[in-house]
mmCIF file of C-alpha atoms in Angstrom:
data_model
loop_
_atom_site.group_PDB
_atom_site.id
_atom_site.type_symbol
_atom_site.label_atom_id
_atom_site.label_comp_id
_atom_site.label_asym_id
_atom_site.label_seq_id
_atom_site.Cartn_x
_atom_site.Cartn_y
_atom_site.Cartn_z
ATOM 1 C CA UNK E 18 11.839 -31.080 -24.609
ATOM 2 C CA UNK E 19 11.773 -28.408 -27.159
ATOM 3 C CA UNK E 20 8.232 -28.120 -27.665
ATOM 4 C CA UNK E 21 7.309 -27.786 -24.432
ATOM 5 C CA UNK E 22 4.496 -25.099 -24.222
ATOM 6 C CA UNK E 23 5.459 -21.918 -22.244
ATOM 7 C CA UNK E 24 2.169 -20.202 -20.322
ATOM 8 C CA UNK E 25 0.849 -17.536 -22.618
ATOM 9 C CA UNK E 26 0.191 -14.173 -20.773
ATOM 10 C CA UNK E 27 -3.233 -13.744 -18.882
ATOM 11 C CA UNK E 28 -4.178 -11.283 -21.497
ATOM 12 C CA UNK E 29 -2.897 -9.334 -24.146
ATOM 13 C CA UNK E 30 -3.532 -5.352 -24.862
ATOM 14 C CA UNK E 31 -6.732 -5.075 -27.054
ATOM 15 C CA UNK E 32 -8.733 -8.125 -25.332
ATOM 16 C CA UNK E 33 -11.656 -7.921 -24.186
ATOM 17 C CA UNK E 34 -12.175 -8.275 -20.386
ATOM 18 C CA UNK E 35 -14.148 -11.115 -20.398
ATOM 19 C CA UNK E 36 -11.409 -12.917 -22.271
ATOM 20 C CA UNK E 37 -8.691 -12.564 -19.934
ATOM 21 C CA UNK E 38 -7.659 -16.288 -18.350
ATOM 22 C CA UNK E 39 -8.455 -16.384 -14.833
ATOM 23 C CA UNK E 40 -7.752 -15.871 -11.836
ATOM 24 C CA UNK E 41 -6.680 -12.233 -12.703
ATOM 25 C CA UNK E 42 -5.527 -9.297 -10.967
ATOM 26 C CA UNK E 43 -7.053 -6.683 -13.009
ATOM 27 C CA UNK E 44 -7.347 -2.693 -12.400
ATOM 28 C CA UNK E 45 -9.727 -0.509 -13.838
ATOM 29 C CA UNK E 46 -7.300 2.409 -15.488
ATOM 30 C CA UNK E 47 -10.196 5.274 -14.792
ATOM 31 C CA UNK E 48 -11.035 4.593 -11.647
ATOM 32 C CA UNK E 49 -7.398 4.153 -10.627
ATOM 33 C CA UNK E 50 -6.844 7.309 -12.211
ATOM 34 C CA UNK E 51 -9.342 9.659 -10.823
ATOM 35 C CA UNK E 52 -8.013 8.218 -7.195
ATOM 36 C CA UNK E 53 -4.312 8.932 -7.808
ATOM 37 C CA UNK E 54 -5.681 12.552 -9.195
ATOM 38 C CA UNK E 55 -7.684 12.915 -6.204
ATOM 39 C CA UNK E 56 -4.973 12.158 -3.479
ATOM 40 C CA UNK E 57 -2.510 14.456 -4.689
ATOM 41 C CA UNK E 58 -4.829 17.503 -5.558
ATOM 42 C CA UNK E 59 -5.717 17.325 -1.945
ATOM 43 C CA UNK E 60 -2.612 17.196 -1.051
ATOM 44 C CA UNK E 61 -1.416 20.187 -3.486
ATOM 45 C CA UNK E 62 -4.000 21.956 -2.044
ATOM 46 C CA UNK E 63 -2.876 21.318 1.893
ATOM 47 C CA UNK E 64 0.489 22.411 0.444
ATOM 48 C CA UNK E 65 1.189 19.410 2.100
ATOM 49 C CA UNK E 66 4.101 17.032 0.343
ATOM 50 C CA UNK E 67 2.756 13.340 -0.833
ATOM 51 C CA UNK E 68 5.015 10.263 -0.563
ATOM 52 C CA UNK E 69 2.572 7.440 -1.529
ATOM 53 C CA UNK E 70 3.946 3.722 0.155
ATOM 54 C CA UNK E 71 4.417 1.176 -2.354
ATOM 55 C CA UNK E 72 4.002 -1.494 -0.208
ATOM 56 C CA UNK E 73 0.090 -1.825 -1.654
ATOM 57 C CA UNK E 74 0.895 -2.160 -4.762
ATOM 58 C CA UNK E 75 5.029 -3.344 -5.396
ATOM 59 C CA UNK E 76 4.202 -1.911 -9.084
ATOM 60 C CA UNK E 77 6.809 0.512 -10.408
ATOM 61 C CA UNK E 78 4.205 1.506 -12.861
ATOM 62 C CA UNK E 79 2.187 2.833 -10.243
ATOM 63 C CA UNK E 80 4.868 4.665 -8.901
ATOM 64 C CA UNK E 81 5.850 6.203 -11.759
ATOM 65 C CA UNK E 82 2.212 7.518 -12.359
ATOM 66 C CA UNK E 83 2.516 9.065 -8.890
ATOM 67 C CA UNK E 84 5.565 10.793 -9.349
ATOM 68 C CA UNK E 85 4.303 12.152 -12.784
ATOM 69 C CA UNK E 86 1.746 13.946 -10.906
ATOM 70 C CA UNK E 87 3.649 15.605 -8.056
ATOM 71 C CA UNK E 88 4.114 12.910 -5.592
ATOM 72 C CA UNK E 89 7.925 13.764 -4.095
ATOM 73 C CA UNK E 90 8.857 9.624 -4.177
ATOM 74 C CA UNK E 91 7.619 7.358 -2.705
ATOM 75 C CA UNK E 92 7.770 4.819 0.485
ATOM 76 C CA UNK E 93 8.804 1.052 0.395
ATOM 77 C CA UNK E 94 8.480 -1.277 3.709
ATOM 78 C CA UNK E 95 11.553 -3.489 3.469
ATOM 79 C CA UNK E 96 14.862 -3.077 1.752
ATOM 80 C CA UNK E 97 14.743 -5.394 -0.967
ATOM 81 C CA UNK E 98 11.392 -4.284 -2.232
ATOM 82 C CA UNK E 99 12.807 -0.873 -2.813
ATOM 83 C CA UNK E 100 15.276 -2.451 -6.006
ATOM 84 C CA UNK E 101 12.688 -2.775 -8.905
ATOM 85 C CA UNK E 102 11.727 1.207 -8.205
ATOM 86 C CA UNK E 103 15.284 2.021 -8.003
ATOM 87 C CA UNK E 104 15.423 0.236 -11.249
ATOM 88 C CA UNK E 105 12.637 1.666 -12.754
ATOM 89 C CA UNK E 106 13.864 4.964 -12.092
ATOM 90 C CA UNK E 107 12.489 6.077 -8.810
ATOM 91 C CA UNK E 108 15.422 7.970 -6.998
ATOM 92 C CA UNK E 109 13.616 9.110 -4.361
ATOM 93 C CA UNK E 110 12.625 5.914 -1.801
ATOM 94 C CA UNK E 111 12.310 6.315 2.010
ATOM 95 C CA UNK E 112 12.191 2.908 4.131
ATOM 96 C CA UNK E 113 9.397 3.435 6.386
ATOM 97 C CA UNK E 114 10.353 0.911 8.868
ATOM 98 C CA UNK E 115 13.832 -0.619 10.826
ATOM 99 C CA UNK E 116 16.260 -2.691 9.425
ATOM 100 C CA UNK E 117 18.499 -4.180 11.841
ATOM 101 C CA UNK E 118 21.935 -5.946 10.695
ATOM 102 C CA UNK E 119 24.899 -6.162 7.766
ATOM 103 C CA UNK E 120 23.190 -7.803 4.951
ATOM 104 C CA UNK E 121 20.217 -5.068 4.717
ATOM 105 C CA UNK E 122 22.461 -2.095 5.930
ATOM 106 C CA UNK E 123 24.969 -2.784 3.142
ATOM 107 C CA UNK E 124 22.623 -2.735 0.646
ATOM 108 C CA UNK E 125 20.884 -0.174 1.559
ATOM 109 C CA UNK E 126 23.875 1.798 1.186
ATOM 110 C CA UNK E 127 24.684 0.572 -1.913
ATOM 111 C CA UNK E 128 21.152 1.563 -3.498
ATOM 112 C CA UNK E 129 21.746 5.197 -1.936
ATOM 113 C CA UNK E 130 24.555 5.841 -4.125
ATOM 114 C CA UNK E 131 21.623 6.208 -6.958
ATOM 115 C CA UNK E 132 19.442 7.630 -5.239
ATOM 116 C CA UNK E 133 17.727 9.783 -1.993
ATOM 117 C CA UNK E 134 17.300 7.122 0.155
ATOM 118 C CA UNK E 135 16.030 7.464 3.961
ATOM 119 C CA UNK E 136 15.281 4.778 6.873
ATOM 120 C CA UNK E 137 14.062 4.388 10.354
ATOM 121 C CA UNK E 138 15.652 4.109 13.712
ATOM 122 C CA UNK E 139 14.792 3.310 17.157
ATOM 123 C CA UNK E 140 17.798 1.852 18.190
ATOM 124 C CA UNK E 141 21.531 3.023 18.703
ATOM 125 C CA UNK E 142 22.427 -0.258 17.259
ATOM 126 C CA UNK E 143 20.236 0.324 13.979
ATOM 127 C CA UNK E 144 22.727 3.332 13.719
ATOM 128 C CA UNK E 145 25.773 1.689 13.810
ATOM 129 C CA UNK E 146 24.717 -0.824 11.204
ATOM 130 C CA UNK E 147 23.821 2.294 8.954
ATOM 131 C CA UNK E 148 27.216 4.057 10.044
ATOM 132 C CA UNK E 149 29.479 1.141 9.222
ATOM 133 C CA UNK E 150 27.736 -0.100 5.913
ATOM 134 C CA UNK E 151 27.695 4.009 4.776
ATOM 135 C CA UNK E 152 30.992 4.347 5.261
ATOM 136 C CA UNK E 153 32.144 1.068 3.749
ATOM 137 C CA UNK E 154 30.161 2.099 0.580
ATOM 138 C CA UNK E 155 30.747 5.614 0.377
ATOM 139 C CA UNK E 156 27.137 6.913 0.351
ATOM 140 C CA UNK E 157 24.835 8.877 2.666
ATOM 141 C CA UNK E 158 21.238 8.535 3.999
ATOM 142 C CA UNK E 159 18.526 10.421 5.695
ATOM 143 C CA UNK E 160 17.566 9.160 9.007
ATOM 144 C CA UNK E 161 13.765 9.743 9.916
ATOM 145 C CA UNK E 162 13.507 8.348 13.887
ATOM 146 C CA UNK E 163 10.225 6.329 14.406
ATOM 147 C CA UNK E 164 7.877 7.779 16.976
ATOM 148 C CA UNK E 165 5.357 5.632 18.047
ATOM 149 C CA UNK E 166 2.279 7.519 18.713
ATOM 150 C CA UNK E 167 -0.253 4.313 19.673
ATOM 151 C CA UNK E 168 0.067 2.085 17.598
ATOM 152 C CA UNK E 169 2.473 -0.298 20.214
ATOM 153 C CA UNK E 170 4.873 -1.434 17.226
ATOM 154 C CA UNK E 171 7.964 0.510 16.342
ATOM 155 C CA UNK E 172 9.037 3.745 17.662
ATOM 156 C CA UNK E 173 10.140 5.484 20.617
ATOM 157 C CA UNK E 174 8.033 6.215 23.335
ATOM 158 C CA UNK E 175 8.984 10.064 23.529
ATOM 159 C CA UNK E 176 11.343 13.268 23.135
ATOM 160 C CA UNK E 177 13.686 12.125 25.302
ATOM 161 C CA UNK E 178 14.706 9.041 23.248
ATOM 162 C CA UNK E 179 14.676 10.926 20.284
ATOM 163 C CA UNK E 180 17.508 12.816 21.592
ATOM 164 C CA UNK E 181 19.549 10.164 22.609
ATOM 165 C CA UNK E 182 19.180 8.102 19.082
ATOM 166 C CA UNK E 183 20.629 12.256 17.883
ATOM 167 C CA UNK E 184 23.372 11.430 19.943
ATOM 168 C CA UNK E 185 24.093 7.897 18.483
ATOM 169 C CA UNK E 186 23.570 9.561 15.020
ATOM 170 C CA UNK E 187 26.230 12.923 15.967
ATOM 171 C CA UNK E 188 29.010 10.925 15.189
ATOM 172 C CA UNK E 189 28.422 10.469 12.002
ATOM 173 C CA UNK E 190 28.012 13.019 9.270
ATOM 174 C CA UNK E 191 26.995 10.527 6.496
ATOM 175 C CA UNK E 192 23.665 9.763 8.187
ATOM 176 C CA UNK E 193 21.589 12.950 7.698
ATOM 177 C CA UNK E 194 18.717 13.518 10.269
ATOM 178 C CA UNK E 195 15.795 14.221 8.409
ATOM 179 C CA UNK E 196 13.028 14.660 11.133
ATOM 180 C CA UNK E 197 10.278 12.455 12.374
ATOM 181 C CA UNK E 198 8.336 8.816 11.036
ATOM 182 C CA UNK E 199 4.607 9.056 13.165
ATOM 183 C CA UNK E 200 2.204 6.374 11.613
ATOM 184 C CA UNK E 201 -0.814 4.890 13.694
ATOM 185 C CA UNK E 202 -1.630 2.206 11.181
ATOM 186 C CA UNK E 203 -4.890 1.306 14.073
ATOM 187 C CA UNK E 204 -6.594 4.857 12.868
ATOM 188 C CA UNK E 205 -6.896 3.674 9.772
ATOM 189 C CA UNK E 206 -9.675 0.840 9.971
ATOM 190 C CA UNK E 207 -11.447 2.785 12.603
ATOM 191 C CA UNK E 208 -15.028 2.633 10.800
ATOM 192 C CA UNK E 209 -16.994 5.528 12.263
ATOM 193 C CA UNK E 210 -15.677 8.619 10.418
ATOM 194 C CA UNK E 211 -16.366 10.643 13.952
ATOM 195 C CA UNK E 212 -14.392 8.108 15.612
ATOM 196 C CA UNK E 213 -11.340 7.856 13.147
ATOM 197 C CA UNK E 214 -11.456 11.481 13.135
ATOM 198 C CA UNK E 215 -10.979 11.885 16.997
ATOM 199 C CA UNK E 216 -8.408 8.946 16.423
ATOM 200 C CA UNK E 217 -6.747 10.407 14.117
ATOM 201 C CA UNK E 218 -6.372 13.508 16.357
ATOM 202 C CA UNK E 219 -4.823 11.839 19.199
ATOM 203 C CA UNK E 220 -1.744 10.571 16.978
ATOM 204 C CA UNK E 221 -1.617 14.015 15.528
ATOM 205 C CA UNK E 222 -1.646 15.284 19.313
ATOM 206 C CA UNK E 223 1.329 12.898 20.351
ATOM 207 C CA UNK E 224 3.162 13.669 17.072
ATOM 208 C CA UNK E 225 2.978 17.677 17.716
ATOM 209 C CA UNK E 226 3.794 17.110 21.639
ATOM 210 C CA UNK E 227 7.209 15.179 20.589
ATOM 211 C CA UNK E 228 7.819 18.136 17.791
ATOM 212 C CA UNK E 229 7.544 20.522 20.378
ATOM 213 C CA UNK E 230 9.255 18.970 23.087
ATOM 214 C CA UNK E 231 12.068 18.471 20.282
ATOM 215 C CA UNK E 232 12.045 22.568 19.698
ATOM 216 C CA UNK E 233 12.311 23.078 23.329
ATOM 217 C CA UNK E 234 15.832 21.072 23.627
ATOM 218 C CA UNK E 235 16.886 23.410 20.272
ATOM 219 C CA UNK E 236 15.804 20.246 17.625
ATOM 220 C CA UNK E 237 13.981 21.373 14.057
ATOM 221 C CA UNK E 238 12.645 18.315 12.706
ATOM 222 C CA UNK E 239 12.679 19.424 8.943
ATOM 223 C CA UNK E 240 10.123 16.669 7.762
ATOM 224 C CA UNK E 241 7.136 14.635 9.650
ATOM 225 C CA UNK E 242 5.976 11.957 7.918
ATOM 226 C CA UNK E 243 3.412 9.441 8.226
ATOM 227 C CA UNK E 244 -0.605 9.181 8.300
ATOM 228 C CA UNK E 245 -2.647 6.869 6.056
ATOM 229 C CA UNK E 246 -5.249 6.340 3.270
ATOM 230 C CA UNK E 247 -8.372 5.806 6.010
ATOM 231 C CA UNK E 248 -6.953 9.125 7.808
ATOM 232 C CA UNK E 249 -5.424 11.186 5.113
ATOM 233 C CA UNK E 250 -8.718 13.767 5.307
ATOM 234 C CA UNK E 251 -7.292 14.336 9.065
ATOM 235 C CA UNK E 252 -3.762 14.122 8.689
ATOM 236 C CA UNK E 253 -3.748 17.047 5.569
ATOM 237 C CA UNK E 254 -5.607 19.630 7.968
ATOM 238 C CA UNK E 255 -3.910 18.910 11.054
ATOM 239 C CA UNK E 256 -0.861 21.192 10.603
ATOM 240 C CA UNK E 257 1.755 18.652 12.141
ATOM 241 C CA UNK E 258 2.546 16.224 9.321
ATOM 242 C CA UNK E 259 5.085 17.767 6.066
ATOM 243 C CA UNK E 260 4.481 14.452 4.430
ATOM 244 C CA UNK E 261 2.112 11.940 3.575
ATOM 245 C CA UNK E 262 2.083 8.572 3.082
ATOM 246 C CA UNK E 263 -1.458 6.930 1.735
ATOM 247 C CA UNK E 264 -0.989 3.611 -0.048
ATOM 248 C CA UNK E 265 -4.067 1.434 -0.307
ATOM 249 C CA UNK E 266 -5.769 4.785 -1.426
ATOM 250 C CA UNK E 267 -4.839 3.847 -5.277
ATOM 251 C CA UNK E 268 -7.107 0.503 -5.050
ATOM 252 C CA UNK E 269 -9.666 1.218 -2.299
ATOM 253 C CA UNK E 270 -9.400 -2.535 -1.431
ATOM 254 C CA UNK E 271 -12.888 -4.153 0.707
ATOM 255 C CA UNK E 272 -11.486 -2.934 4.456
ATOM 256 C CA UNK E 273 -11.011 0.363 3.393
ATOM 257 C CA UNK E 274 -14.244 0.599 1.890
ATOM 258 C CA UNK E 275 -16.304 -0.540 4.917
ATOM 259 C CA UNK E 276 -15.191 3.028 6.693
ATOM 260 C CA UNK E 277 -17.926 5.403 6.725
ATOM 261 C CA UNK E 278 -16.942 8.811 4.508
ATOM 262 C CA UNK E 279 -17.375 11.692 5.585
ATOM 263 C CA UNK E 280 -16.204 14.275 3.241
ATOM 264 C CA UNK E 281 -15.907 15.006 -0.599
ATOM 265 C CA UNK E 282 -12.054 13.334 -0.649
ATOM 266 C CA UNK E 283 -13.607 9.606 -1.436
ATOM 267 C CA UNK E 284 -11.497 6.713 -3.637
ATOM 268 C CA UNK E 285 -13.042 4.122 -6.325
ATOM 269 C CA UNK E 286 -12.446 0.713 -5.900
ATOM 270 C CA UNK E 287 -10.221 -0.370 -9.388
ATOM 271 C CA UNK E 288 -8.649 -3.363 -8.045
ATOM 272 C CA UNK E 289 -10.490 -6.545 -8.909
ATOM 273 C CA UNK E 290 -9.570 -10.535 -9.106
ATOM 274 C CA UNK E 291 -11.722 -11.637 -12.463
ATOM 275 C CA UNK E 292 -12.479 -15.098 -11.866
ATOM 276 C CA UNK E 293 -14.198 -17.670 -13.460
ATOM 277 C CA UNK E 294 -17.229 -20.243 -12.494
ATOM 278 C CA UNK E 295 -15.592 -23.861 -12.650
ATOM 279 C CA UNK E 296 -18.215 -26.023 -11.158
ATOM 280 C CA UNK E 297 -21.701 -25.623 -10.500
ATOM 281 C CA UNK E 298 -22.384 -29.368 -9.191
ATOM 282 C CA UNK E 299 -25.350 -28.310 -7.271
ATOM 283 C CA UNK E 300 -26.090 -27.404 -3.532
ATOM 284 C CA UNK E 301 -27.528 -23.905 -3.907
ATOM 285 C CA UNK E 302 -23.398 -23.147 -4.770
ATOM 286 C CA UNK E 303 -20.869 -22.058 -7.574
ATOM 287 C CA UNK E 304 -17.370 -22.627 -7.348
ATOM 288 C CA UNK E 305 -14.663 -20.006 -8.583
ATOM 289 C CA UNK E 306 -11.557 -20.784 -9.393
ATOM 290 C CA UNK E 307 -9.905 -17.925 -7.120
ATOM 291 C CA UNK E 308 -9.190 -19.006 -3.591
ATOM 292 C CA UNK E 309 -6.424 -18.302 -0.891
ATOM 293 C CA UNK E 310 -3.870 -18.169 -3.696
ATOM 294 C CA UNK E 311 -5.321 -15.627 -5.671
ATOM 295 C CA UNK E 312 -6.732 -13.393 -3.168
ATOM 296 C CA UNK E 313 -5.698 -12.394 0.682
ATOM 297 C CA UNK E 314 -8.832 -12.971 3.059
ATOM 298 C CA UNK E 315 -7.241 -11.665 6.588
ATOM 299 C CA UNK E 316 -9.415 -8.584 6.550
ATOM 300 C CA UNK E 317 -12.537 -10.614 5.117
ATOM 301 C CA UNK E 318 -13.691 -12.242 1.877
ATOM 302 C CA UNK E 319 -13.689 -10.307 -0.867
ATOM 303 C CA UNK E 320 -17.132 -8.643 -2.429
ATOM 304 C CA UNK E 321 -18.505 -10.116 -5.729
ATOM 305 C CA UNK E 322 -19.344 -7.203 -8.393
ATOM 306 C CA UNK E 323 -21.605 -7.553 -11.069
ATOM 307 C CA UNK E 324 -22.517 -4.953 -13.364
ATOM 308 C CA UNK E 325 -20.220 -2.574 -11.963
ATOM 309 C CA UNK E 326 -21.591 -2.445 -8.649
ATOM 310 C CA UNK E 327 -21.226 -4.785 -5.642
ATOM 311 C CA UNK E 328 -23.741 -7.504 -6.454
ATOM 312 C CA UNK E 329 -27.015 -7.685 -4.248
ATOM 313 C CA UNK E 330 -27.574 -11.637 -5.866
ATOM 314 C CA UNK E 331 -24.227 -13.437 -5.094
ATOM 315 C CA UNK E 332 -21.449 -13.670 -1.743
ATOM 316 C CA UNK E 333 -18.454 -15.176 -1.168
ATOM 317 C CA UNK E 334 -18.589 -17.580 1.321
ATOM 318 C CA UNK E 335 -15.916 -19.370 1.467
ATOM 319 C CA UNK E 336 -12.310 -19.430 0.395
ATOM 320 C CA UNK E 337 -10.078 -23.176 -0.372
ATOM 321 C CA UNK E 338 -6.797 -23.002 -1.808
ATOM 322 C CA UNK E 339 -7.821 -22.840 -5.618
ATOM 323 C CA UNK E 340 -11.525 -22.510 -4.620
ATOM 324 C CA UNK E 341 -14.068 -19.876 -3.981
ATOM 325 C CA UNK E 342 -17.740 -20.737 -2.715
ATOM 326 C CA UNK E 343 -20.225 -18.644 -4.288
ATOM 327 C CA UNK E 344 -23.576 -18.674 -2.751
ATOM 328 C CA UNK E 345 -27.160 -15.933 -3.589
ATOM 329 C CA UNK E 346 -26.734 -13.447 -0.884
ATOM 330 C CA UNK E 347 -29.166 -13.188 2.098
ATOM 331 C CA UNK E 348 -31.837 -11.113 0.620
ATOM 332 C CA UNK E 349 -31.182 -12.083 -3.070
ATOM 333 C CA UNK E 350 -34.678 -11.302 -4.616
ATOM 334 C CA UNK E 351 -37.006 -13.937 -5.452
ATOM 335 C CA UNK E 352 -35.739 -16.002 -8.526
ATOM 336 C CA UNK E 353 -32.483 -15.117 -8.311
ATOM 337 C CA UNK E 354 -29.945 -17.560 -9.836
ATOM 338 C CA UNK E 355 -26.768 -18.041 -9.591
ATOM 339 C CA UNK E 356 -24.410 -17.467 -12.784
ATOM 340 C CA UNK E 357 -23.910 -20.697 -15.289
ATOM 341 C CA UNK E 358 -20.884 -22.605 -15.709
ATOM 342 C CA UNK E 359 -18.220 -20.232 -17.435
ATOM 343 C CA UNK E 360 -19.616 -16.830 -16.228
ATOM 344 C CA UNK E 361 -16.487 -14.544 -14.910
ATOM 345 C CA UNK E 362 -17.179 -12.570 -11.692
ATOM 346 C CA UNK E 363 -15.134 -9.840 -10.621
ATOM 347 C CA UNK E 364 -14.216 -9.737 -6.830
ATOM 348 C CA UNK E 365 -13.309 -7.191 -4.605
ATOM 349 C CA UNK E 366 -10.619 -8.287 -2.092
ATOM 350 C CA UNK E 367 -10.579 -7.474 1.496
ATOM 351 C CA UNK E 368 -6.890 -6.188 1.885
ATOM 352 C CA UNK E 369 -5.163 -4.954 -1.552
ATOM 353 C CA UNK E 370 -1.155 -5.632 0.227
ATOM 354 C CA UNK E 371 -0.930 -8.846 0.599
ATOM 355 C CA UNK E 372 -3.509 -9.538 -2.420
ATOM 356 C CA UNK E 373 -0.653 -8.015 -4.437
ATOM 357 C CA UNK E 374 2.264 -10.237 -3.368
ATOM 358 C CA UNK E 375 0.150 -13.099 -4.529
ATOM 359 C CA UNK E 376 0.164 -12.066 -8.422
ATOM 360 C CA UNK E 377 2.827 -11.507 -11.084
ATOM 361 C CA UNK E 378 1.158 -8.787 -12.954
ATOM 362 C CA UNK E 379 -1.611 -6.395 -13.408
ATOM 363 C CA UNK E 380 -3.865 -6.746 -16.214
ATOM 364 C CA UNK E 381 -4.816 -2.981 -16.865
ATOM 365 C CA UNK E 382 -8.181 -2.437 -18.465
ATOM 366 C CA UNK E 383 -10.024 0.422 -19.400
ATOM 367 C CA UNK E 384 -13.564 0.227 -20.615
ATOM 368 C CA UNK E 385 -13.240 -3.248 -20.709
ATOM 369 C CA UNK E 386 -10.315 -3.449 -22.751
ATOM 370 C CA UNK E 387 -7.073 -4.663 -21.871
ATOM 371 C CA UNK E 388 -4.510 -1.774 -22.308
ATOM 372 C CA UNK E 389 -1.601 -2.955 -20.555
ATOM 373 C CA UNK E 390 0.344 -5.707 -18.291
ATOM 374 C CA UNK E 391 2.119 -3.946 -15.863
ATOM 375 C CA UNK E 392 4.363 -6.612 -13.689
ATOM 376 C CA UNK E 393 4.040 -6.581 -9.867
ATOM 377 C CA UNK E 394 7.844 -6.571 -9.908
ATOM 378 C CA UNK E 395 8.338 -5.886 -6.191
ATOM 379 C CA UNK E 396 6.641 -8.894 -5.541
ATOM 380 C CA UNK E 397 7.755 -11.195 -2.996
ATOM 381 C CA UNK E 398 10.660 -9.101 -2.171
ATOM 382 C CA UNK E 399 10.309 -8.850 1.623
ATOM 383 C CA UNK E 400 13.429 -8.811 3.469
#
């Protein structure tokens, strides 16, 4: 059993592109760049604080590039995912989202004793979980309490319960209130900019009425946070949010990038799967060899580049486990072919998340060569 083989890495630094082993996650290093440069000089700019969410990418690497340039921390989803950035030296972690129960209350309060940590509540019960695993562990956390401002998922409906979840949190000094979570993830996809726009000011409109109603009863909410990568344009000049929270903005995944821009703050798409033709058996088809487990395809098939550009010749028709149907595109000019047996094809996926969660590592690439693997260490850590 000794000389079993082990399975070599996808790529190593100094390889060429085309030589990586496929299916790949791979990210273009410039592209990625100019976008993370991009967010936060808008930001700086709106003198508005960034906290980008992690839950696109689960890459500490990334993280780290975002603090380097000004970002305050960052935002994971769920508990567990937050570890590998506490690891990796992020202090500075807000949970944008509930957690309910011991298990993820305890540690939680474990990982605050390293670290700035924050969470959401909507629930009196959330705070005793929080209170009693704090106290046990001897750390403190800031509470943010979840408005919900149209989206119809978490949150409280308005001022009112706000005040009664301070109550729940008075008896406790350990569990700081930090001010207000207001995210309307359904603004984000809207793909009129016109429309997102107005969209976007209706949250922002529900957000400031709740602030407001909040000064009334003698409440400061020191931080808002929320808004998105499809409405951060919106969210920077409204005036109501402290902090933002863009994610999917560092990848531009295919969903994002079928919203119509508007304004000079635009992203690059630099996240690709680099996949390989595996069969050609005929049919007016090619068959890749990424499918459902390589790529997520609940907010479409991805896009098939060629050239650097999204290709006018080939689409993706159809996704199988470890298959992808290639097919010439409606419109393909007159002799197009498609590519031979062996040809790698870059791909654009629809949603960038959950495309994430489905790879170990990043193969990082600039100018077609491979500079770096960077591991997608928050991977599969969801509760």
């Amino acid at each position: 059993m000794a000389d079993l083989p082990t399975l070599p890495p996808a790529a190593r630094p100094g390889d060429a592109l085309t030589a990586i082993d496929t299916p790949a996650l791979v990210l273009d290093l410039d592209a990625f760049e100019r976008n993370l440069d991009a967010m936060q000089a808008a930001a700086t700019a709106a003198g508005v604080a960034l906290r980008p969410h992690a839950k696109a990418h689960k890459t500490p690497a990334i993280a780290l590039a975002q603090v380097q340039r000004g970002a305050v921390g960052i935002c994971c989803q769920k508990v567990s995912e937050a570890l590998p950035f506490l690891q990796a030296g992020i202090t500075d972690i807000h949970i944008s989202n509930q957690t309910v129960g011991p298990a993820k209350a305890t540690l939680l309060a474990r990982m605050a004793r390293h670290g700035r940590f924050s969470v959401c509540v909507d629930h009196a019960q959330q705070v005793a979980d929080l209170a009693a695993a704090t106290a046990a562990e001897g750390s403190t956390l800031r509470i943010f309490i979840e408005i919900d401002i149209g989206q119809g998922r978490c949150g409280v409906a308005d001022a009112p319960a706000v005040l009664r979840l301070l109550e729940a949190l008075a008896p406790h000094p350990q569990l700081h209130f930090a001010g207000l979570q207001a995210y309307q993830g359904g603004v984000q996809h809207v793909r009129g900019h016109a429309q997102r726009r107005d969209a976007a000011a209706r949250a922002a409109e529900r957000t400031a009425a709740v602030v407001a109603a909040l000064a009334a009863a003698g409440v400061a909410c020191p931080v808002v946070t929320g808004g998105g990568s499809g409405s951060v344009e919106f969210d920077l000049a409204s005036g109501v949010y402290t902090e933002l929270q863009p994610g999917s903005h560092v990848f531009m995944d295919g969903d994002y990038g079928r919203n119509e821009a508007g304004t000079a703050l635009r992203f690059e798409h630099s996240l690709f799967i680099a996949s390989t033709v595996m069969s050609v058996g005929g049919g007016g088809r090619c068959i890749l060899d990424a499918g459902l487990k390589s790529l997520a395809v609940d907010s479409g098939l991805p896009a098939v580049w060629q050239d650097g550009a999204p290709s006018t010749t080939l689409a993706y028709t159809a996704a199988n486990d470890e298959h992808g149907i290639v097919r010439l595109a409606d419109g393909a000019a007159a002799g197009a072919t498609l590519p031979p047996l062996g040809s790698q094809l870059l791909l654009v996926p629809g949603h960038c998340d959950p495309t994430l969660n489905l790879h170990d590592q990043l193969v990082v690439v600039r100018g077609g060569v491979v500079q770096a693997l960077w591991p997608v260490a928050a991977r599969g850590l969801s509760r």
